[in-house]
Tab-separated table of C-alpha atoms in Angstrom:
chain	number	residue	atom	x	y	z
A	1	MET	CA	0.002	0.051	-0.023
A	2	ASP	CA	1.242	3.358	-0.944
A	3	HIS	CA	-0.590	5.530	1.148
A	4	PHE	CA	-2.342	5.479	5.104
A	5	PRO	CA	-4.441	2.287	5.140
A	6	CYS	CA	-7.968	2.213	6.536
A	7	SER	CA	-9.321	0.748	9.439
A	8	HIS	CA	-10.576	-2.719	7.878
A	9	ALA	CA	-7.053	-3.398	6.173
A	10	LEU	CA	-5.082	-2.371	9.790
A	11	ALA	CA	-8.151	-5.192	11.431
A	12	ALA	CA	-6.878	-7.493	8.948
A	13	ALA	CA	-3.219	-7.258	9.788
A	14	ARG	CA	-3.487	-7.377	13.126
A	15	GLU	CA	-5.683	-10.723	12.545
A	16	GLY	CA	-2.576	-11.647	10.384
A	17	ASN	CA	-0.115	-10.551	12.935
A	18	LEU	CA	1.710	-8.277	10.206
A	19	ASP	CA	3.821	-5.351	11.115
A	20	LEU	CA	1.327	-2.280	10.517
A	21	THR	CA	4.096	-0.001	10.023
A	22	SER	CA	5.196	-1.671	6.819
A	23	LEU	CA	1.385	-0.537	5.192
A	24	CYS	CA	1.918	2.761	5.955
A	25	ALA	CA	3.684	5.242	3.165
A	26	ASP	CA	7.186	6.649	4.659
A	27	TYR	CA	5.505	10.099	4.439
A	28	TYR	CA	3.026	9.475	7.869
A	29	LYS	CA	5.697	7.836	9.274
A	30	ARG	CA	7.247	9.481	12.521
A	31	GLN	CA	10.782	9.456	11.699
A	32	THR	CA	10.057	11.356	8.498
A	33	LEU	CA	9.118	14.084	10.849
A	34	ILE	CA	11.864	14.396	12.595
A	35	ASP	CA	14.177	14.250	9.630
A	36	ALA	CA	12.330	17.007	8.159
A	37	TYR	CA	13.226	19.451	10.814
A	38	SER	CA	16.259	17.790	11.095
A	39	VAL	CA	18.208	20.413	8.922
A	40	PRO	CA	17.520	24.153	9.792
A	41	ILE	CA	14.935	26.136	7.968
A	42	MET	CA	16.028	29.209	6.409
A	43	PRO	CA	13.770	32.347	5.592
A	44	VAL	CA	13.102	33.495	2.396
A	45	GLY	CA	12.882	37.114	2.914
A	46	HIS	CA	10.700	39.203	0.948
A	47	PRO	CA	9.635	38.253	-2.492
A	48	SER	CA	11.087	41.830	-3.769
A	49	SER	CA	14.569	40.567	-2.536
A	50	TRP	CA	14.596	37.095	-4.528
A	51	VAL	CA	16.968	36.575	-7.475
A	52	VAL	CA	14.760	34.873	-10.121
A	53	PRO	CA	16.051	33.946	-13.344
A	54	SER	CA	14.093	35.639	-15.999
A	55	ASP	CA	13.273	32.376	-18.022
A	56	ILE	CA	11.334	31.014	-14.831
A	57	GLY	CA	9.947	34.774	-14.003
A	58	ASN	CA	8.729	35.216	-17.375
A	59	ARG	CA	6.641	32.007	-16.975
A	60	VAL	CA	2.671	31.708	-16.840
A	61	VAL	CA	1.688	28.849	-14.733
A	62	LEU	CA	-2.015	28.183	-15.710
A	63	ASN	CA	-4.415	26.191	-13.225
A	64	PRO	CA	-4.466	22.179	-14.272
A	65	LYS	CA	-7.114	21.405	-16.028
A	66	THR	CA	-10.257	19.724	-14.214
A	67	LYS	CA	-13.643	18.181	-15.594
A	68	SER	CA	-16.562	19.404	-13.486
A	69	GLN	CA	-18.625	16.363	-11.957
A	70	LEU	CA	-21.450	15.952	-13.479
A	71	GLY	CA	-25.059	16.059	-11.590
A	72	HIS	CA	-26.199	19.163	-9.312
A	73	PRO	CA	-23.732	20.104	-7.328
A	74	MET	CA	-23.036	19.085	-3.608
A	75	GLU	CA	-25.033	21.933	-1.288
A	76	GLY	CA	-22.380	20.709	1.945
A	77	ARG	CA	-21.976	17.318	3.511
A	78	HIS	CA	-23.925	13.876	2.901
A	79	ALA	CA	-25.244	12.502	5.875
A	80	SER	CA	-24.248	9.147	7.082
A	81	PHE	CA	-27.052	6.556	6.752
A	82	SER	CA	-26.362	6.002	10.871
A	83	GLU	CA	-26.896	9.766	11.326
A	84	ARG	CA	-30.513	10.821	12.764
A	85	THR	CA	-32.137	14.142	11.482
A	86	THR	CA	-34.116	15.921	14.036
A	87	THR	CA	-36.122	19.412	13.549
A	88	HIS	CA	-34.716	21.413	16.857
A	89	SER	CA	-37.275	24.082	18.061
A	90	CYS	CA	-37.163	27.508	20.063
A	91	ARG	CA	-38.161	26.924	23.746
A	92	ARG	CA	-39.364	30.617	24.102
A	93	CYS	CA	-41.751	30.627	20.619
A	94	GLY	CA	-42.181	27.052	19.443
A	95	GLN	CA	-41.086	27.832	16.236
A	96	SER	CA	-38.494	25.739	13.937
A	97	GLY	CA	-35.321	27.780	12.504
A	98	HIS	CA	-33.787	29.641	15.288
A	99	ASN	CA	-33.046	28.837	19.251
A	100	SER	CA	-34.236	30.773	22.232
A	101	ARG	CA	-30.963	32.547	22.702
A	102	ARG	CA	-31.654	34.301	18.709
A	103	CYS	CA	-35.357	34.426	19.821
A	104	SER	CA	-36.812	38.084	18.604
A	105	ASN	CA	-40.606	36.768	18.887
A	106	PRO	CA	-42.784	37.021	22.142
A	107	PRO	CA	-43.024	34.335	24.548
A	108	LEU	CA	-45.645	31.953	24.453
A	109	ILE	CA	-48.222	32.489	27.290
A	110	ASN	CA	-48.223	29.351	29.692
A	111	GLU	CA	-51.413	27.625	29.524
A	112	GLY	CA	-51.042	25.184	32.338
A	113	PRO	CA	-49.638	21.521	33.137
A	114	ARG	CA	-49.343	20.037	29.536
A	115	ARG	CA	-49.888	16.620	30.214
A	116	ILE	CA	-53.879	17.026	30.957
A	117	PHE	CA	-56.009	13.809	31.873
A	118	PRO	CA	-59.320	12.796	30.813
A	119	GLU	CA	-62.385	13.786	33.286
A	120	GLU	CA	-62.802	10.062	34.198
A	121	TYR	CA	-59.648	9.486	35.537
A	122	HIS	CA	-58.757	10.258	39.343
A	123	LEU	CA	-55.734	9.347	41.439
A	124	LYS	CA	-55.555	6.283	43.776
A	125	CYS	CA	-54.233	5.602	46.577
A	126	SER	CA	-51.473	2.618	46.612
A	127	ILE	CA	-52.560	1.369	49.972
A	128	CYS	CA	-56.116	0.933	49.983
A	129	HIS	CA	-57.163	2.034	46.468
A	130	LYS	CA	-59.402	4.361	47.251
A	131	VAL	CA	-60.352	8.095	45.265
A	132	GLY	CA	-59.815	10.746	47.442
A	133	HIS	CA	-56.397	10.884	48.991
A	134	ASN	CA	-53.070	9.057	48.208
A	135	LYS	CA	-50.157	7.602	49.813
A	136	GLN	CA	-48.300	10.386	51.837
A	137	THR	CA	-51.715	11.996	52.941
A	138	TYR	CA	-53.377	8.634	53.970
A	139	PRO	CA	-55.532	9.046	56.840
A	140	ASP	CA	-55.130	5.705	58.979
A	141	LYS	CA	-51.088	5.862	58.222
A	142	GLU	CA	-50.511	5.169	62.574
A	143	SER	CA	-52.553	1.936	62.293
A	144	THR	CA	-50.721	0.681	59.113
A	145	VAL	CA	-47.422	1.808	60.063
A	146	ALA	CA	-47.305	-0.344	63.674
């Protein structure tokens, strides 16, 4: 291989007890980085002080020819199939497209609890299963504890 191997190649090399550094190009190895900075790097100075031969100074270097890819250009990156897309909405006004920090809309009026129970639903005591009180306000608490 002449590049940095992918995780699948590394896993296969580990399984086969191969040396992982032999799969990487020398460019990615630590010793190459150390060798690159072993010699002093001298500043080049201002471009007006450079001595450039006339045959090189007169050359016009154009951009490389590239083919544009077919299809509609991609706006951003494509989300992976495993990424979930969620729509976020403002906690202050409930609209999507901004957050509560950047919200310029008036806040919603709190209309009471969000959880609405049906009229026939009544909380019952978990000890005697009667309506009208709960475990904390059970009337005969002292007699059941003893």
